[in-house]
Amino acid sequence: MANKIKLEYIWLDGYQPTQTLRSKTKILDGEAFTGKVDDCPIWSFDGSSTEQALGGSSDCLLKPVYICDDPSRSNGYLVMCEVLNADHQPHASNGRATIDDQDKDFWFGFEQEYFLWDPTTNLPLGFPENGFPSPQGPYYCGVGAKRAYGREIVEEHLDLCLEAGLNIEGVNAEVAAGQWEFQIFAKGAQAAGDQIWVARFLLERTAESYGVSVNWECKPLGDTDWNGSGMHANFSNAVLRKGGSKEIFDEICNKFGTEEAIKNCIAVYGADNDKRLTGKHETQSIDKFSYGISDRGASIRIPLGVVENGWKGYVEDRRPNSAADPYKVAAVIIHTVKY
Ligand code: ADP
Ligand code: MN
Ligand code: MN
Ligand code: MN
């Protein structure tokens, strides 16, 4: 190990309704450091500056839970942390601690959509200062200077995720101009959430170096004919993976259709989701619940491949939006399936 190492401690603040990323650097002596999360000490921060504490008693704790290489820094690591209160109990803003998946039975693949955003015009990349680019249609998986905006950022982000060791599975240009997606899969709900948050951090930091920001809002262009952004949650447990019959899938999907489940899910599926889940643009409306094979207008889609594979695999909850916290999304899905 190098003489000194740089640990970037990353956590979620207490902003509502959408928590945002915070980070700061800790320098450690490299001699005894093995690169494991257990070698990262608990640290503290000023919770009164992040809406997590009051000024009179401001210290909150950072408990390292996931570590990977920081490809942008020599001798650097990215350290995802949970926030604890001074008494070492999980802070109210800590969604990760609410995940009930000790046996890592649940696998998650999140499809994270987002807009690359020009902070000076306050518009997506590719949007002229006045008026609009040509209507959506050619942008999805498009190529060329009139279709793909910000690809250099997407490429750099993809490489950084791979170098960091995240299990990123793909990227694609999305339906609106300046809109993109990446997918991350992990076995274990906490691991999936950790990796999504670290990938979001890497995207913010990469875009920042280009003077571009990332817009995670689910409907940043308002009530227009431009798509919103989702974070589809593909999930499975051993029961769905072993599968074998339609009834197994029906039983789990129907658990999501009760009034209580709908309420619990929508509460954490991201701010302003009523603006996105309208029944248009490949969504089901927020006040309806449905599931169906290959149905991109349903709340939950059963992929066609699952049926063809003898009813084995996973389902896709299409309702979570781009701004949702993957920890909280995973927690509510697991709760709904288990109870
Ligand atoms: P689409 O855009 O058609 O909805 P994507 O290919 O973008 O599909 O995303 C599908 C996601 O499903 C991927 O993130 C993948 O990791 C995930 N996935 C595949 N198999 C499973 C599984 N058994 N359990 C959970 N997620 C899965
Ligand atoms: Mn996708
Ligand atoms: Mn998509
Ligand atoms: Mn999808």
mmCIF file of C-alpha atoms in Angstrom, residues 62-280:
data_model
loop_
_atom_site.group_PDB
_atom_site.id
_atom_site.type_symbol
_atom_site.label_atom_id
_atom_site.label_comp_id
_atom_site.label_asym_id
_atom_site.label_seq_id
_atom_site.Cartn_x
_atom_site.Cartn_y
_atom_site.Cartn_z
ATOM 1 C CA LEU A 62 -20.691 7.814 8.922
ATOM 2 C CA LYS A 63 -20.537 4.022 9.015
ATOM 3 C CA PRO A 64 -18.673 2.610 5.990
ATOM 4 C CA VAL A 65 -20.650 -0.212 4.350
ATOM 5 C CA TYR A 66 -19.219 -0.616 0.832
ATOM 6 C CA ILE A 67 -15.843 0.151 -0.717
ATOM 7 C CA CYS A 68 -14.495 0.153 -4.259
ATOM 8 C CA ASP A 69 -11.596 1.689 -6.148
ATOM 9 C CA ASP A 70 -11.746 5.373 -7.067
ATOM 10 C CA PRO A 71 -10.467 5.252 -10.654
ATOM 11 C CA SER A 72 -10.051 9.041 -10.844
ATOM 12 C CA ARG A 73 -7.593 9.289 -7.973
ATOM 13 C CA SER A 74 -4.233 7.762 -7.288
ATOM 14 C CA ASN A 75 -4.413 5.571 -4.174
ATOM 15 C CA GLY A 76 -8.114 6.415 -3.947
ATOM 16 C CA TYR A 77 -11.195 4.535 -2.795
ATOM 17 C CA LEU A 78 -14.907 5.335 -2.780
ATOM 18 C CA VAL A 79 -16.550 4.463 0.536
ATOM 19 C CA MET A 80 -20.344 4.334 0.651
ATOM 20 C CA CYS A 81 -21.625 5.028 4.174
ATOM 21 C CA GLU A 82 -24.780 4.729 6.231
ATOM 22 C CA VAL A 83 -25.678 7.669 8.463
ATOM 23 C CA LEU A 84 -26.057 6.912 12.180
ATOM 24 C CA ASN A 85 -27.149 9.069 15.078
ATOM 25 C CA ALA A 86 -24.624 9.850 17.812
ATOM 26 C CA ASP A 87 -25.887 6.750 19.703
ATOM 27 C CA HIS A 88 -24.938 4.551 16.696
ATOM 28 C CA GLN A 89 -28.561 3.809 15.814
ATOM 29 C CA PRO A 90 -29.612 4.328 12.171
ATOM 30 C CA HIS A 91 -30.587 7.910 11.380
ATOM 31 C CA ALA A 92 -34.186 8.480 10.253
ATOM 32 C CA SER A 93 -32.901 9.254 6.729
ATOM 33 C CA ASN A 94 -31.079 5.906 6.498
ATOM 34 C CA GLY A 95 -33.078 3.773 4.055
ATOM 35 C CA ARG A 96 -30.361 1.121 3.749
ATOM 36 C CA ALA A 97 -30.815 0.094 7.375
ATOM 37 C CA THR A 98 -34.501 -0.692 6.707
ATOM 38 C CA ILE A 99 -33.728 -3.437 4.146
ATOM 39 C CA ASP A 100 -34.786 -6.858 5.419
ATOM 40 C CA ASP A 101 -32.647 -9.150 3.249
ATOM 41 C CA GLN A 102 -30.059 -10.773 5.544
ATOM 42 C CA ASP A 103 -29.841 -13.899 3.380
ATOM 43 C CA LYS A 104 -29.407 -11.865 0.161
ATOM 44 C CA ASP A 105 -32.287 -13.802 -1.368
ATOM 45 C CA PHE A 106 -33.280 -10.789 -3.473
ATOM 46 C CA TRP A 107 -31.474 -9.799 -6.639
ATOM 47 C CA PHE A 108 -32.048 -6.360 -8.131
ATOM 48 C CA GLY A 109 -31.337 -4.872 -11.542
ATOM 49 C CA PHE A 110 -32.037 -1.144 -11.609
ATOM 50 C CA GLU A 111 -32.362 0.804 -14.860
ATOM 51 C CA GLN A 112 -31.352 4.330 -13.968
ATOM 52 C CA GLU A 113 -32.561 7.016 -16.373
ATOM 53 C CA TYR A 114 -31.438 10.649 -16.138
ATOM 54 C CA PHE A 115 -30.993 13.823 -18.128
ATOM 55 C CA LEU A 116 -27.673 15.511 -18.793
ATOM 56 C CA TRP A 117 -28.450 19.138 -18.102
ATOM 57 C CA ASP A 118 -26.902 22.454 -19.094
ATOM 58 C CA PRO A 119 -26.779 24.543 -15.898
ATOM 59 C CA THR A 120 -26.521 27.829 -17.810
ATOM 60 C CA THR A 121 -29.601 27.388 -20.027
ATOM 61 C CA ASN A 122 -31.351 25.131 -17.463
ATOM 62 C CA LEU A 123 -32.261 22.770 -20.309
ATOM 63 C CA PRO A 124 -31.180 19.263 -21.346
ATOM 64 C CA LEU A 125 -28.102 18.928 -23.537
ATOM 65 C CA GLY A 126 -29.316 19.198 -27.134
ATOM 66 C CA PHE A 127 -32.075 21.709 -26.393
ATOM 67 C CA PRO A 128 -31.656 25.114 -28.089
ATOM 68 C CA GLU A 129 -32.074 28.161 -25.839
ATOM 69 C CA ASN A 130 -35.315 29.021 -27.587
ATOM 70 C CA GLY A 131 -37.817 26.471 -28.772
ATOM 71 C CA PHE A 132 -37.280 22.748 -28.899
ATOM 72 C CA PRO A 133 -35.187 20.209 -30.782
ATOM 73 C CA SER A 134 -37.121 18.038 -33.223
ATOM 74 C CA PRO A 135 -39.723 15.848 -31.470
ATOM 75 C CA GLN A 136 -38.743 12.622 -29.768
ATOM 76 C CA GLY A 137 -38.453 9.528 -31.900
ATOM 77 C CA PRO A 138 -34.889 9.462 -33.233
ATOM 78 C CA TYR A 139 -33.087 9.863 -29.900
ATOM 79 C CA TYR A 140 -33.674 6.422 -28.305
ATOM 80 C CA CYS A 141 -30.464 4.438 -28.925
ATOM 81 C CA GLY A 142 -29.629 7.062 -31.540
ATOM 82 C CA VAL A 143 -26.255 7.942 -32.991
ATOM 83 C CA GLY A 144 -24.980 11.148 -34.584
ATOM 84 C CA ALA A 145 -24.590 14.777 -33.574
ATOM 85 C CA LYS A 146 -28.304 15.542 -34.106
ATOM 86 C CA ARG A 147 -29.419 12.619 -31.965
ATOM 87 C CA ALA A 148 -26.973 11.851 -29.163
ATOM 88 C CA TYR A 149 -25.985 14.632 -26.780
ATOM 89 C CA GLY A 150 -23.288 14.148 -24.156
ATOM 90 C CA ARG A 151 -21.976 10.783 -25.224
ATOM 91 C CA GLU A 152 -18.429 11.644 -24.075
ATOM 92 C CA ILE A 153 -19.775 11.942 -20.527
ATOM 93 C CA VAL A 154 -21.685 8.662 -20.784
ATOM 94 C CA GLU A 155 -18.598 6.864 -22.120
ATOM 95 C CA GLU A 156 -16.328 8.232 -19.420
ATOM 96 C CA HIS A 157 -18.863 7.301 -16.751
ATOM 97 C CA LEU A 158 -19.157 3.766 -18.102
ATOM 98 C CA ASP A 159 -15.382 3.293 -17.996
ATOM 99 C CA LEU A 160 -15.172 4.685 -14.469
ATOM 100 C CA CYS A 161 -17.917 2.331 -13.250
ATOM 101 C CA LEU A 162 -16.103 -0.649 -14.766
ATOM 102 C CA GLU A 163 -12.736 0.415 -13.376
ATOM 103 C CA ALA A 164 -14.288 0.903 -9.951
ATOM 104 C CA GLY A 165 -15.599 -2.654 -10.123
ATOM 105 C CA LEU A 166 -19.315 -1.856 -10.214
ATOM 106 C CA ASN A 167 -21.507 -4.434 -11.909
ATOM 107 C CA ILE A 168 -22.799 -2.070 -14.591
ATOM 108 C CA GLU A 169 -24.528 -4.072 -17.313
ATOM 109 C CA GLY A 170 -25.157 -1.544 -20.035
ATOM 110 C CA VAL A 171 -25.883 2.030 -21.102
ATOM 111 C CA ASN A 172 -28.204 3.469 -23.745
ATOM 112 C CA ALA A 173 -29.482 6.762 -25.085
ATOM 113 C CA GLU A 174 -33.101 7.243 -24.020
ATOM 114 C CA VAL A 175 -36.264 8.552 -25.652
ATOM 115 C CA ALA A 176 -35.818 12.282 -24.968
ATOM 116 C CA ALA A 177 -32.934 14.408 -26.243
ATOM 117 C CA GLY A 178 -30.150 14.514 -23.650
ATOM 118 C CA GLN A 179 -31.663 11.568 -21.743
ATOM 119 C CA TRP A 180 -29.630 8.419 -20.984
ATOM 120 C CA GLU A 181 -29.776 5.206 -18.953
ATOM 121 C CA PHE A 182 -27.412 2.830 -17.204
ATOM 122 C CA GLN A 183 -28.236 -0.552 -15.665
ATOM 123 C CA ILE A 184 -26.702 -2.089 -12.563
ATOM 124 C CA PHE A 185 -27.380 -5.564 -11.209
ATOM 125 C CA ALA A 186 -26.412 -7.107 -7.872
ATOM 126 C CA LYS A 187 -27.301 -10.125 -5.787
ATOM 127 C CA GLY A 188 -28.472 -8.665 -2.483
ATOM 128 C CA ALA A 189 -30.603 -5.552 -2.105
ATOM 129 C CA GLN A 190 -28.073 -3.530 -0.139
ATOM 130 C CA ALA A 191 -25.344 -4.261 -2.673
ATOM 131 C CA ALA A 192 -27.583 -3.103 -5.521
ATOM 132 C CA GLY A 193 -28.399 0.115 -3.692
ATOM 133 C CA ASP A 194 -24.739 0.723 -2.824
ATOM 134 C CA GLN A 195 -23.698 0.343 -6.437
ATOM 135 C CA ILE A 196 -26.452 2.579 -7.813
ATOM 136 C CA TRP A 197 -25.491 5.326 -5.377
ATOM 137 C CA VAL A 198 -21.777 5.040 -6.184
ATOM 138 C CA ALA A 199 -22.602 5.078 -9.915
ATOM 139 C CA ARG A 200 -24.726 8.191 -9.400
ATOM 140 C CA PHE A 201 -21.812 9.770 -7.546
ATOM 141 C CA LEU A 202 -19.417 8.949 -10.388
ATOM 142 C CA LEU A 203 -21.857 10.384 -12.929
ATOM 143 C CA GLU A 204 -22.248 13.629 -10.977
ATOM 144 C CA ARG A 205 -18.495 13.999 -10.624
ATOM 145 C CA THR A 206 -17.797 13.194 -14.281
ATOM 146 C CA ALA A 207 -20.472 15.545 -15.608
ATOM 147 C CA GLU A 208 -19.215 18.230 -13.218
ATOM 148 C CA SER A 209 -15.830 18.160 -14.945
ATOM 149 C CA TYR A 210 -17.627 19.059 -18.214
ATOM 150 C CA GLY A 211 -19.653 21.853 -16.600
ATOM 151 C CA VAL A 212 -22.765 19.699 -16.982
ATOM 152 C CA SER A 213 -25.168 18.697 -14.234
ATOM 153 C CA VAL A 214 -27.327 15.600 -13.872
ATOM 154 C CA ASN A 215 -31.066 16.073 -13.578
ATOM 155 C CA TRP A 216 -32.606 13.173 -11.643
ATOM 156 C CA GLU A 217 -36.129 14.651 -11.576
ATOM 157 C CA CYS A 218 -38.715 12.292 -13.001
ATOM 158 C CA LYS A 219 -40.425 14.843 -15.244
ATOM 159 C CA PRO A 220 -37.985 17.703 -15.701
ATOM 160 C CA LEU A 221 -39.689 18.982 -18.862
ATOM 161 C CA GLY A 222 -43.073 19.149 -17.191
ATOM 162 C CA ASP A 223 -46.343 18.374 -18.894
ATOM 163 C CA THR A 224 -44.935 18.098 -22.422
ATOM 164 C CA ASP A 225 -44.555 15.351 -24.951
ATOM 165 C CA TRP A 226 -41.068 14.586 -23.625
ATOM 166 C CA ASN A 227 -40.609 11.364 -21.669
ATOM 167 C CA GLY A 228 -39.938 11.394 -17.967
ATOM 168 C CA SER A 229 -37.206 9.391 -16.244
ATOM 169 C CA GLY A 230 -37.703 6.131 -14.402
ATOM 170 C CA MET A 231 -35.660 3.719 -12.394
ATOM 171 C CA HIS A 232 -37.340 0.411 -13.237
ATOM 172 C CA ALA A 233 -36.692 -2.115 -10.485
ATOM 173 C CA ASN A 234 -36.180 -5.625 -11.860
ATOM 174 C CA PHE A 235 -36.216 -8.077 -8.989
ATOM 175 C CA SER A 236 -36.286 -11.748 -8.157
ATOM 176 C CA ASN A 237 -36.075 -14.035 -5.168
ATOM 177 C CA ALA A 238 -35.380 -17.761 -5.141
ATOM 178 C CA VAL A 239 -39.101 -18.458 -5.573
ATOM 179 C CA LEU A 240 -39.318 -16.448 -8.811
ATOM 180 C CA ARG A 241 -35.982 -17.727 -10.109
ATOM 181 C CA LYS A 242 -37.006 -21.344 -9.598
ATOM 182 C CA GLY A 243 -40.513 -20.480 -10.714
ATOM 183 C CA GLY A 244 -42.155 -23.033 -12.935
ATOM 184 C CA SER A 245 -45.718 -21.761 -13.154
ATOM 185 C CA LYS A 246 -47.829 -18.735 -13.933
ATOM 186 C CA GLU A 247 -49.474 -19.013 -10.491
ATOM 187 C CA ILE A 248 -46.193 -18.272 -8.711
ATOM 188 C CA PHE A 249 -45.863 -15.010 -10.625
ATOM 189 C CA ASP A 250 -49.550 -14.145 -10.182
ATOM 190 C CA GLU A 251 -49.320 -14.603 -6.432
ATOM 191 C CA ILE A 252 -46.365 -12.244 -6.036
ATOM 192 C CA CYS A 253 -47.695 -9.630 -8.469
ATOM 193 C CA ASN A 254 -51.063 -9.615 -6.704
ATOM 194 C CA LYS A 255 -49.362 -8.774 -3.404
ATOM 195 C CA PHE A 256 -48.466 -5.443 -4.998
ATOM 196 C CA GLY A 257 -52.078 -4.751 -5.931
ATOM 197 C CA THR A 258 -53.541 -4.232 -2.460
ATOM 198 C CA GLU A 259 -54.390 -0.706 -1.410
ATOM 199 C CA GLU A 260 -51.806 -0.828 1.376
ATOM 200 C CA ALA A 261 -49.024 -2.107 -0.882
ATOM 201 C CA ILE A 262 -49.763 0.546 -3.506
ATOM 202 C CA LYS A 263 -49.618 3.246 -0.833
ATOM 203 C CA ASN A 264 -46.353 1.914 0.686
ATOM 204 C CA CYS A 265 -44.700 1.607 -2.701
ATOM 205 C CA ILE A 266 -45.720 4.955 -4.149
ATOM 206 C CA ALA A 267 -44.554 6.654 -0.922
ATOM 207 C CA VAL A 268 -40.930 5.768 -1.752
ATOM 208 C CA TYR A 269 -40.987 5.471 -5.542
ATOM 209 C CA GLY A 270 -39.745 9.041 -5.952
ATOM 210 C CA ALA A 271 -41.006 12.615 -5.732
ATOM 211 C CA ASP A 272 -43.531 13.992 -8.233
ATOM 212 C CA ASN A 273 -44.310 10.546 -9.607
ATOM 213 C CA ASP A 274 -47.902 11.639 -10.321
ATOM 214 C CA LYS A 275 -46.440 13.853 -13.062
ATOM 215 C CA ARG A 276 -44.706 10.860 -14.651
ATOM 216 C CA LEU A 277 -47.141 7.976 -14.081
ATOM 217 C CA THR A 278 -49.860 9.369 -16.318
ATOM 218 C CA GLY A 279 -50.721 6.331 -18.427
ATOM 219 C CA LYS A 280 -48.766 7.858 -21.301
#
